[in-house]
Amino acid sequence: MDQKIGRYPFFDLLRIACGTQQALSRQLSETEWENVFRMSKKQSLTGVMFAAVQSLDSEYCPSKDKCREWIRNAEPLRKKNRLASERSAQLYSMLSENGFSPCILKGQSLAPYYGELAEYRAVGDIDVWVDKPISAIDGYVSSLGVKHHTTIAHVECDIFPDIPVEIHPQPAIIRCPWLDRRLQDWFKSFDVSQFEMYNGYRVAPLEFNLVYMLVHIQHHLLFEGVGLRQLMDYFFVLKAADRETVRNGFDRMVSCLQLKPLARGIMWIMREVFGLDSGHLLAEPDEKMGRFLLDEIMIGGNFGMYDTRNRMVKSRNPVARAWGGVVRNSRFFSMAPYVVLCNPFWRMWHFVWKRRICN
């Protein structure tokens, strides 16, 4: 493990949460605990980090006031996770009854990998793949009379009053035509009806998540930002994988989709930050790419919300937003050159597509 990274208290506690470290290396000051707490909120890891705090010996714990503040932030996640699981099962039943073949992606589908820690995982929306064209999804949601927004990638809708839903015609896309074609062909090789049921809904198998979640991480990294919450998801998926069983298929798809630089950088983070045993790493770690990714993650926080460099990307002015996207993407050229080069053309195509669909 990199000694400089190993000295950061936040990463110490992160490894305790993940089960790769047993205790803090030293007692922390009140200032250090405040910094750990702030970073936990920035990375949307408040709940899982609090679970780690609960496992500490009393002399290593933060002050009672800080513990109470942490509880106020972490405890609601347990209720939200129960709600998200209930809504996922309801959504699965609703879609199944209307001729769809749904599969819950990410989110609550990752609970088996997290184990008891799952109840403290931060909850976002519910993502579901239905393997139907976007027009069919849009038509179905329109028939429900609920507020919704349609893009080529998904239909965002308010099916439930307390948690947003995204219905996807395909699990993910890559903004490069030939790479996306390879990805969609790979998705079609899976039979959703054969996926296992968990907690009242179908979930994707491990070999699917190992590649799919890497594509998802790259997409958010390029176009919005990605945080340690998403990498923690990937940590638990990797930890559950049998390296010898999945290695060949993973290598083939990662190479085919030009994901090798990202995969190698993430493997370095998995080893140095999360403390994942080398036996679970599916690519040779790349320190240079890993440090670059870690810097991006620590600056931007969850989904890049704290990254001041993203101001133009979030502008209401479409020209400024497009230019901001080009500037942002240029930082990642060495990691995903084809996607970066194709993205401006993809955006123009998608603009025309939306105008045609909306009219």
PDB file of C-alpha atoms in Angstrom, residues 25-290:
ATOM      1  CA  SER A  25      -3.693   3.292  12.933  1.00  0.00           C
ATOM      2  CA  ARG A  26      -3.910   5.997  15.622  1.00  0.00           C
ATOM      3  CA  GLN A  27      -6.340   8.165  17.566  1.00  0.00           C
ATOM      4  CA  LEU A  28      -7.715  11.156  15.639  1.00  0.00           C
ATOM      5  CA  SER A  29      -8.104  14.737  16.807  1.00  0.00           C
ATOM      6  CA  GLU A  30     -11.478  16.522  16.707  1.00  0.00           C
ATOM      7  CA  THR A  31     -10.307  18.448  13.643  1.00  0.00           C
ATOM      8  CA  GLU A  32      -9.377  15.237  11.883  1.00  0.00           C
ATOM      9  CA  TRP A  33     -12.748  13.689  12.710  1.00  0.00           C
ATOM     10  CA  GLU A  34     -14.484  16.770  11.336  1.00  0.00           C
ATOM     11  CA  ASN A  35     -12.489  16.432   8.105  1.00  0.00           C
ATOM     12  CA  VAL A  36     -13.365  12.726   7.850  1.00  0.00           C
ATOM     13  CA  PHE A  37     -17.043  13.522   8.389  1.00  0.00           C
ATOM     14  CA  ARG A  38     -17.027  16.292   5.748  1.00  0.00           C
ATOM     15  CA  MET A  39     -15.309  14.064   3.217  1.00  0.00           C
ATOM     16  CA  SER A  40     -17.795  11.275   3.953  1.00  0.00           C
ATOM     17  CA  LYS A  41     -20.643  13.648   3.080  1.00  0.00           C
ATOM     18  CA  LYS A  42     -18.836  14.893  -0.035  1.00  0.00           C
ATOM     19  CA  GLN A  43     -18.456  11.328  -1.293  1.00  0.00           C
ATOM     20  CA  SER A  44     -21.964  10.218  -0.175  1.00  0.00           C
ATOM     21  CA  LEU A  45     -20.450   7.635   2.145  1.00  0.00           C
ATOM     22  CA  THR A  46     -21.837   8.964   5.434  1.00  0.00           C
ATOM     23  CA  GLY A  47     -23.759   5.798   6.205  1.00  0.00           C
ATOM     24  CA  VAL A  48     -21.109   3.169   5.491  1.00  0.00           C
ATOM     25  CA  MET A  49     -18.453   5.267   7.237  1.00  0.00           C
ATOM     26  CA  PHE A  50     -20.665   5.539  10.311  1.00  0.00           C
ATOM     27  CA  ALA A  51     -20.991   1.755  10.294  1.00  0.00           C
ATOM     28  CA  ALA A  52     -17.192   1.679  10.486  1.00  0.00           C
ATOM     29  CA  VAL A  53     -17.210   4.168  13.391  1.00  0.00           C
ATOM     30  CA  GLN A  54     -19.580   1.886  15.281  1.00  0.00           C
ATOM     31  CA  SER A  55     -17.040  -0.944  15.058  1.00  0.00           C
ATOM     32  CA  LEU A  56     -14.212   1.079  16.664  1.00  0.00           C
ATOM     33  CA  ASP A  57     -13.020   0.646  20.227  1.00  0.00           C
ATOM     34  CA  SER A  58     -14.320   3.463  22.409  1.00  0.00           C
ATOM     35  CA  GLU A  59     -10.950   5.226  22.783  1.00  0.00           C
ATOM     36  CA  TYR A  60     -10.715   5.601  18.986  1.00  0.00           C
ATOM     37  CA  CYS A  61     -14.230   6.972  18.497  1.00  0.00           C
ATOM     38  CA  PRO A  62     -15.069  10.634  17.780  1.00  0.00           C
ATOM     39  CA  SER A  63     -16.704  12.857  20.406  1.00  0.00           C
ATOM     40  CA  LYS A  64     -20.298  12.216  21.466  1.00  0.00           C
ATOM     41  CA  ASP A  65     -21.438  15.388  19.665  1.00  0.00           C
ATOM     42  CA  LYS A  66     -19.820  14.247  16.426  1.00  0.00           C
ATOM     43  CA  CYS A  67     -21.331  10.772  16.834  1.00  0.00           C
ATOM     44  CA  ARG A  68     -24.797  12.271  17.295  1.00  0.00           C
ATOM     45  CA  GLU A  69     -24.335  14.404  14.172  1.00  0.00           C
ATOM     46  CA  TRP A  70     -23.205  11.334  12.252  1.00  0.00           C
ATOM     47  CA  ILE A  71     -26.241   9.368  13.450  1.00  0.00           C
ATOM     48  CA  ARG A  72     -28.580  12.136  12.254  1.00  0.00           C
ATOM     49  CA  ASN A  73     -27.063  11.818   8.785  1.00  0.00           C
ATOM     50  CA  ALA A  74     -26.690   8.045   8.647  1.00  0.00           C
ATOM     51  CA  GLU A  75     -29.808   6.608  10.270  1.00  0.00           C
ATOM     52  CA  PRO A  76     -32.308   7.922   7.641  1.00  0.00           C
ATOM     53  CA  LEU A  77     -30.450   5.846   5.048  1.00  0.00           C
ATOM     54  CA  ARG A  78     -31.766   2.648   6.607  1.00  0.00           C
ATOM     55  CA  LYS A  79     -35.344   3.789   6.054  1.00  0.00           C
ATOM     56  CA  LYS A  80     -34.526   4.968   2.513  1.00  0.00           C
ATOM     57  CA  ASN A  81     -32.954   1.619   1.663  1.00  0.00           C
ATOM     58  CA  ARG A  82     -36.019  -0.266   2.848  1.00  0.00           C
ATOM     59  CA  LEU A  83     -38.208   2.049   0.798  1.00  0.00           C
ATOM     60  CA  ALA A  84     -35.994   1.652  -2.298  1.00  0.00           C
ATOM     61  CA  SER A  85     -36.166  -2.145  -2.004  1.00  0.00           C
ATOM     62  CA  GLU A  86     -39.956  -2.070  -1.682  1.00  0.00           C
ATOM     63  CA  ARG A  87     -40.312   0.282  -4.657  1.00  0.00           C
ATOM     64  CA  SER A  88     -37.929  -1.831  -6.740  1.00  0.00           C
ATOM     65  CA  ALA A  89     -40.115  -4.894  -6.164  1.00  0.00           C
ATOM     66  CA  GLN A  90     -43.262  -2.891  -6.966  1.00  0.00           C
ATOM     67  CA  LEU A  91     -41.693  -1.506 -10.136  1.00  0.00           C
ATOM     68  CA  TYR A  92     -40.592  -4.981 -11.211  1.00  0.00           C
ATOM     69  CA  SER A  93     -44.120  -6.340 -10.760  1.00  0.00           C
ATOM     70  CA  MET A  94     -45.696  -3.373 -12.535  1.00  0.00           C
ATOM     71  CA  LEU A  95     -43.430  -3.647 -15.565  1.00  0.00           C
ATOM     72  CA  SER A  96     -43.701  -7.445 -15.724  1.00  0.00           C
ATOM     73  CA  GLU A  97     -47.487  -7.271 -15.735  1.00  0.00           C
ATOM     74  CA  ASN A  98     -47.344  -4.858 -18.689  1.00  0.00           C
ATOM     75  CA  GLY A  99     -45.267  -7.058 -20.977  1.00  0.00           C
ATOM     76  CA  PHE A 100     -41.766  -5.913 -20.072  1.00  0.00           C
ATOM     77  CA  SER A 101     -38.915  -8.143 -18.889  1.00  0.00           C
ATOM     78  CA  PRO A 102     -37.269  -5.925 -16.248  1.00  0.00           C
ATOM     79  CA  CYS A 103     -33.963  -6.133 -14.429  1.00  0.00           C
ATOM     80  CA  ILE A 104     -32.981  -3.788 -11.586  1.00  0.00           C
ATOM     81  CA  LEU A 105     -29.530  -2.291 -12.141  1.00  0.00           C
ATOM     82  CA  LYS A 106     -27.027  -0.954  -9.606  1.00  0.00           C
ATOM     83  CA  GLY A 107     -28.579   0.444  -6.434  1.00  0.00           C
ATOM     84  CA  GLN A 108     -30.604  -2.142  -4.544  1.00  0.00           C
ATOM     85  CA  SER A 109     -29.395  -4.950  -6.810  1.00  0.00           C
ATOM     86  CA  LEU A 110     -25.953  -4.632  -5.187  1.00  0.00           C
ATOM     87  CA  ALA A 111     -27.215  -5.422  -1.676  1.00  0.00           C
ATOM     88  CA  PRO A 112     -26.056  -9.080  -1.827  1.00  0.00           C
ATOM     89  CA  TYR A 113     -22.468  -7.895  -2.340  1.00  0.00           C
ATOM     90  CA  TYR A 114     -22.638  -5.407   0.548  1.00  0.00           C
ATOM     91  CA  GLY A 115     -24.160  -7.788   3.068  1.00  0.00           C
ATOM     92  CA  GLU A 116     -25.176  -6.095   6.334  1.00  0.00           C
ATOM     93  CA  LEU A 117     -23.544  -2.857   5.174  1.00  0.00           C
ATOM     94  CA  ALA A 118     -26.197  -2.523   2.437  1.00  0.00           C
ATOM     95  CA  GLU A 119     -28.644  -0.740   4.737  1.00  0.00           C
ATOM     96  CA  TYR A 120     -26.185   2.162   5.067  1.00  0.00           C
ATOM     97  CA  ARG A 121     -25.505   2.571   1.338  1.00  0.00           C
ATOM     98  CA  ALA A 122     -26.570   5.968  -0.072  1.00  0.00           C
ATOM     99  CA  VAL A 123     -29.792   5.699  -2.086  1.00  0.00           C
ATOM    100  CA  GLY A 124     -30.299   7.445  -5.423  1.00  0.00           C
ATOM    101  CA  ASP A 125     -32.928   6.600  -8.005  1.00  0.00           C
ATOM    102  CA  ILE A 126     -34.086   3.194  -9.229  1.00  0.00           C
ATOM    103  CA  ASP A 127     -32.533   2.104 -12.526  1.00  0.00           C
ATOM    104  CA  VAL A 128     -34.285  -0.642 -14.456  1.00  0.00           C
ATOM    105  CA  TRP A 129     -33.471  -2.240 -17.812  1.00  0.00           C
ATOM    106  CA  VAL A 130     -36.459  -3.484 -19.824  1.00  0.00           C
ATOM    107  CA  ASP A 131     -34.920  -4.447 -23.205  1.00  0.00           C
ATOM    108  CA  LYS A 132     -37.590  -2.555 -25.177  1.00  0.00           C
ATOM    109  CA  PRO A 133     -37.132   0.369 -27.598  1.00  0.00           C
ATOM    110  CA  ILE A 134     -37.210   3.843 -26.102  1.00  0.00           C
ATOM    111  CA  SER A 135     -40.433   4.605 -28.004  1.00  0.00           C
ATOM    112  CA  ALA A 136     -42.214   1.730 -26.260  1.00  0.00           C
ATOM    113  CA  ILE A 137     -40.966   2.892 -22.870  1.00  0.00           C
ATOM    114  CA  ASP A 138     -41.991   6.493 -23.550  1.00  0.00           C
ATOM    115  CA  GLY A 139     -45.434   5.327 -24.684  1.00  0.00           C
ATOM    116  CA  TYR A 140     -45.941   3.222 -21.579  1.00  0.00           C
ATOM    117  CA  VAL A 141     -44.876   5.977 -19.183  1.00  0.00           C
ATOM    118  CA  SER A 142     -47.052   8.503 -21.057  1.00  0.00           C
ATOM    119  CA  SER A 143     -50.039   6.196 -20.552  1.00  0.00           C
ATOM    120  CA  LEU A 144     -49.480   6.408 -16.795  1.00  0.00           C
ATOM    121  CA  GLY A 145     -49.937  10.171 -16.892  1.00  0.00           C
ATOM    122  CA  VAL A 146     -46.850  10.868 -14.782  1.00  0.00           C
ATOM    123  CA  LYS A 147     -44.222  13.538 -15.282  1.00  0.00           C
ATOM    124  CA  HIS A 148     -41.339  12.210 -17.365  1.00  0.00           C
ATOM    125  CA  HIS A 149     -38.355  13.192 -19.496  1.00  0.00           C
ATOM    126  CA  THR A 150     -37.079  11.089 -22.385  1.00  0.00           C
ATOM    127  CA  THR A 151     -33.559  10.822 -23.778  1.00  0.00           C
ATOM    128  CA  ILE A 152     -31.975   8.176 -25.995  1.00  0.00           C
ATOM    129  CA  ALA A 153     -30.552   6.521 -22.865  1.00  0.00           C
ATOM    130  CA  HIS A 154     -33.590   6.374 -20.585  1.00  0.00           C
ATOM    131  CA  VAL A 155     -36.953   7.722 -19.508  1.00  0.00           C
ATOM    132  CA  GLU A 156     -36.800   9.578 -16.195  1.00  0.00           C
ATOM    133  CA  CYS A 157     -40.202   9.420 -14.550  1.00  0.00           C
ATOM    134  CA  ASP A 158     -42.107  10.037 -11.323  1.00  0.00           C
ATOM    135  CA  ILE A 159     -43.882   6.693 -11.094  1.00  0.00           C
ATOM    136  CA  PHE A 160     -43.500   6.896  -7.313  1.00  0.00           C
ATOM    137  CA  PRO A 161     -43.893  10.075  -5.242  1.00  0.00           C
ATOM    138  CA  ASP A 162     -40.906   9.348  -3.011  1.00  0.00           C
ATOM    139  CA  ILE A 163     -38.159   7.998  -5.280  1.00  0.00           C
ATOM    140  CA  PRO A 164     -37.269   8.753  -8.926  1.00  0.00           C
ATOM    141  CA  VAL A 165     -37.131   6.024 -11.570  1.00  0.00           C
ATOM    142  CA  GLU A 166     -35.066   5.682 -14.742  1.00  0.00           C
ATOM    143  CA  ILE A 167     -36.209   3.083 -17.274  1.00  0.00           C
ATOM    144  CA  HIS A 168     -33.470   2.083 -19.735  1.00  0.00           C
ATOM    145  CA  PRO A 169     -33.876   0.431 -23.152  1.00  0.00           C
ATOM    146  CA  GLN A 170     -30.287  -0.761 -22.731  1.00  0.00           C
ATOM    147  CA  PRO A 171     -28.218  -0.806 -19.524  1.00  0.00           C
ATOM    148  CA  ALA A 172     -25.662   1.745 -20.767  1.00  0.00           C
ATOM    149  CA  ILE A 173     -24.379   3.449 -23.896  1.00  0.00           C
ATOM    150  CA  ILE A 174     -20.963   4.555 -25.106  1.00  0.00           C
ATOM    151  CA  ARG A 175     -20.817   7.777 -27.117  1.00  0.00           C
ATOM    152  CA  CYS A 176     -18.767   6.190 -29.865  1.00  0.00           C
ATOM    153  CA  PRO A 177     -20.699   4.315 -32.595  1.00  0.00           C
ATOM    154  CA  TRP A 178     -18.463   1.278 -33.075  1.00  0.00           C
ATOM    155  CA  LEU A 179     -17.726   0.821 -29.373  1.00  0.00           C
ATOM    156  CA  ASP A 180     -21.411   1.181 -28.528  1.00  0.00           C
ATOM    157  CA  ARG A 181     -22.301  -1.421 -31.166  1.00  0.00           C
ATOM    158  CA  ARG A 182     -19.946  -3.889 -29.477  1.00  0.00           C
ATOM    159  CA  LEU A 183     -21.432  -3.066 -26.082  1.00  0.00           C
ATOM    160  CA  GLN A 184     -25.040  -3.527 -27.222  1.00  0.00           C
ATOM    161  CA  ASP A 185     -24.159  -6.845 -28.890  1.00  0.00           C
ATOM    162  CA  TRP A 186     -22.672  -7.976 -25.581  1.00  0.00           C
ATOM    163  CA  PHE A 187     -25.811  -6.939 -23.683  1.00  0.00           C
ATOM    164  CA  LYS A 188     -27.916  -8.951 -26.164  1.00  0.00           C
ATOM    165  CA  SER A 189     -25.886 -12.058 -25.339  1.00  0.00           C
ATOM    166  CA  PHE A 190     -27.584 -12.145 -21.923  1.00  0.00           C
ATOM    167  CA  ASP A 191     -31.045 -13.602 -21.348  1.00  0.00           C
ATOM    168  CA  VAL A 192     -32.712 -11.438 -18.699  1.00  0.00           C
ATOM    169  CA  SER A 193     -35.328 -14.105 -18.025  1.00  0.00           C
ATOM    170  CA  GLN A 194     -32.509 -16.319 -16.721  1.00  0.00           C
ATOM    171  CA  PHE A 195     -31.219 -13.736 -14.224  1.00  0.00           C
ATOM    172  CA  GLU A 196     -31.687 -14.618 -10.558  1.00  0.00           C
ATOM    173  CA  MET A 197     -34.440 -13.149  -8.421  1.00  0.00           C
ATOM    174  CA  TYR A 198     -33.476 -11.221  -5.302  1.00  0.00           C
ATOM    175  CA  ASN A 199     -35.856  -9.546  -2.860  1.00  0.00           C
ATOM    176  CA  GLY A 200     -38.724  -9.606  -5.382  1.00  0.00           C
ATOM    177  CA  TYR A 201     -36.917  -8.470  -8.542  1.00  0.00           C
ATOM    178  CA  ARG A 202     -34.358  -9.728 -11.054  1.00  0.00           C
ATOM    179  CA  VAL A 203     -30.713  -8.677 -10.700  1.00  0.00           C
ATOM    180  CA  ALA A 204     -27.791  -8.967 -13.117  1.00  0.00           C
ATOM    181  CA  PRO A 205     -25.118 -11.654 -12.610  1.00  0.00           C
ATOM    182  CA  LEU A 206     -21.602 -10.909 -11.417  1.00  0.00           C
ATOM    183  CA  GLU A 207     -19.899 -11.230 -14.819  1.00  0.00           C
ATOM    184  CA  PHE A 208     -22.380  -8.696 -16.210  1.00  0.00           C
ATOM    185  CA  ASN A 209     -21.783  -6.165 -13.415  1.00  0.00           C
ATOM    186  CA  LEU A 210     -17.995  -6.376 -13.705  1.00  0.00           C
ATOM    187  CA  VAL A 211     -18.123  -4.874 -17.216  1.00  0.00           C
ATOM    188  CA  TYR A 212     -21.383  -2.906 -17.058  1.00  0.00           C
ATOM    189  CA  MET A 213     -20.377  -0.976 -13.947  1.00  0.00           C
ATOM    190  CA  LEU A 214     -17.012  -0.112 -15.496  1.00  0.00           C
ATOM    191  CA  VAL A 215     -18.856   1.379 -18.494  1.00  0.00           C
ATOM    192  CA  HIS A 216     -21.118   3.261 -16.087  1.00  0.00           C
ATOM    193  CA  ILE A 217     -18.144   4.657 -14.158  1.00  0.00           C
ATOM    194  CA  GLN A 218     -16.468   5.826 -17.368  1.00  0.00           C
ATOM    195  CA  HIS A 219     -19.649   7.544 -18.549  1.00  0.00           C
ATOM    196  CA  HIS A 220     -20.076   9.521 -15.341  1.00  0.00           C
ATOM    197  CA  LEU A 221     -16.367  10.307 -15.126  1.00  0.00           C
ATOM    198  CA  LEU A 222     -16.361  11.779 -18.642  1.00  0.00           C
ATOM    199  CA  PHE A 223     -19.622  13.682 -18.587  1.00  0.00           C
ATOM    200  CA  GLU A 224     -20.443  14.535 -14.989  1.00  0.00           C
ATOM    201  CA  GLY A 225     -18.118  13.186 -12.371  1.00  0.00           C
ATOM    202  CA  VAL A 226     -17.796  10.071 -10.275  1.00  0.00           C
ATOM    203  CA  GLY A 227     -17.220   9.606  -6.561  1.00  0.00           C
ATOM    204  CA  LEU A 228     -15.971   7.008  -4.127  1.00  0.00           C
ATOM    205  CA  ARG A 229     -19.536   5.773  -3.646  1.00  0.00           C
ATOM    206  CA  GLN A 230     -19.507   4.333  -7.175  1.00  0.00           C
ATOM    207  CA  LEU A 231     -16.044   2.872  -6.641  1.00  0.00           C
ATOM    208  CA  MET A 232     -17.166   1.287  -3.386  1.00  0.00           C
ATOM    209  CA  ASP A 233     -19.949  -0.431  -5.343  1.00  0.00           C
ATOM    210  CA  TYR A 234     -17.318  -1.756  -7.720  1.00  0.00           C
ATOM    211  CA  PHE A 235     -15.072  -2.811  -4.824  1.00  0.00           C
ATOM    212  CA  PHE A 236     -17.734  -5.144  -3.438  1.00  0.00           C
ATOM    213  CA  VAL A 237     -18.449  -6.592  -6.896  1.00  0.00           C
ATOM    214  CA  LEU A 238     -14.741  -7.278  -7.436  1.00  0.00           C
ATOM    215  CA  LYS A 239     -14.422  -8.754  -3.958  1.00  0.00           C
ATOM    216  CA  ALA A 240     -17.171 -11.251  -4.783  1.00  0.00           C
ATOM    217  CA  ALA A 241     -15.563 -12.318  -8.058  1.00  0.00           C
ATOM    218  CA  ASP A 242     -13.528 -15.481  -8.547  1.00  0.00           C
ATOM    219  CA  ARG A 243     -10.581 -14.129 -10.524  1.00  0.00           C
ATOM    220  CA  GLU A 244      -9.826 -17.349 -12.382  1.00  0.00           C
ATOM    221  CA  THR A 245     -13.458 -17.807 -13.427  1.00  0.00           C
ATOM    222  CA  VAL A 246     -14.142 -14.288 -14.766  1.00  0.00           C
ATOM    223  CA  ARG A 247     -10.685 -13.118 -15.892  1.00  0.00           C
ATOM    224  CA  ASN A 248     -10.787 -14.211 -19.548  1.00  0.00           C
ATOM    225  CA  GLY A 249     -14.265 -12.839 -20.271  1.00  0.00           C
ATOM    226  CA  PHE A 250     -13.456  -9.595 -18.468  1.00  0.00           C
ATOM    227  CA  ASP A 251     -10.174  -9.119 -20.347  1.00  0.00           C
ATOM    228  CA  ARG A 252     -11.863  -9.722 -23.690  1.00  0.00           C
ATOM    229  CA  MET A 253     -14.683  -7.206 -23.163  1.00  0.00           C
ATOM    230  CA  VAL A 254     -12.522  -4.542 -21.522  1.00  0.00           C
ATOM    231  CA  SER A 255     -10.126  -4.672 -24.468  1.00  0.00           C
ATOM    232  CA  CYS A 256     -12.988  -4.746 -26.979  1.00  0.00           C
ATOM    233  CA  LEU A 257     -14.572  -1.646 -25.410  1.00  0.00           C
ATOM    234  CA  GLN A 258     -11.270   0.236 -24.995  1.00  0.00           C
ATOM    235  CA  LEU A 259     -11.702   0.302 -21.203  1.00  0.00           C
ATOM    236  CA  LYS A 260      -8.252  -1.007 -20.304  1.00  0.00           C
ATOM    237  CA  PRO A 261      -6.724   2.359 -19.170  1.00  0.00           C
ATOM    238  CA  LEU A 262      -9.707   3.026 -16.897  1.00  0.00           C
ATOM    239  CA  ALA A 263      -9.693  -0.535 -15.561  1.00  0.00           C
ATOM    240  CA  ARG A 264      -5.995  -0.388 -14.718  1.00  0.00           C
ATOM    241  CA  GLY A 265      -6.389   2.967 -12.950  1.00  0.00           C
ATOM    242  CA  ILE A 266      -9.332   1.691 -10.930  1.00  0.00           C
ATOM    243  CA  MET A 267      -7.441  -1.451  -9.957  1.00  0.00           C
ATOM    244  CA  TRP A 268      -4.700   0.753  -8.491  1.00  0.00           C
ATOM    245  CA  ILE A 269      -7.319   2.625  -6.440  1.00  0.00           C
ATOM    246  CA  MET A 270      -8.847  -0.673  -5.341  1.00  0.00           C
ATOM    247  CA  ARG A 271      -5.481  -1.875  -4.075  1.00  0.00           C
ATOM    248  CA  GLU A 272      -4.088   1.337  -2.568  1.00  0.00           C
ATOM    249  CA  VAL A 273      -7.227   3.082  -1.282  1.00  0.00           C
ATOM    250  CA  PHE A 274      -9.700   0.269  -0.613  1.00  0.00           C
ATOM    251  CA  GLY A 275      -7.107  -2.332   0.351  1.00  0.00           C
ATOM    252  CA  LEU A 276      -8.456  -4.984  -2.014  1.00  0.00           C
ATOM    253  CA  ASP A 277      -6.290  -8.080  -2.123  1.00  0.00           C
ATOM    254  CA  SER A 278      -4.298  -8.467  -5.344  1.00  0.00           C
ATOM    255  CA  GLY A 279      -5.984 -11.816  -5.931  1.00  0.00           C
ATOM    256  CA  HIS A 280      -9.223  -9.980  -6.771  1.00  0.00           C
ATOM    257  CA  LEU A 281      -7.702  -7.471  -9.204  1.00  0.00           C
ATOM    258  CA  LEU A 282      -8.686  -8.190 -12.822  1.00  0.00           C
ATOM    259  CA  ALA A 283      -6.093  -5.940 -14.506  1.00  0.00           C
ATOM    260  CA  GLU A 284      -2.558  -4.793 -13.816  1.00  0.00           C
ATOM    261  CA  PRO A 285      -2.771  -1.633 -11.645  1.00  0.00           C
ATOM    262  CA  ASP A 286      -1.551   1.596 -13.280  1.00  0.00           C
ATOM    263  CA  GLU A 287      -0.317   4.084 -10.669  1.00  0.00           C
ATOM    264  CA  LYS A 288      -0.226   7.108 -12.983  1.00  0.00           C
ATOM    265  CA  MET A 289      -3.813   6.625 -14.172  1.00  0.00           C
ATOM    266  CA  GLY A 290      -4.911   5.656 -10.669  1.00  0.00           C
TER     267      GLY A 290
END
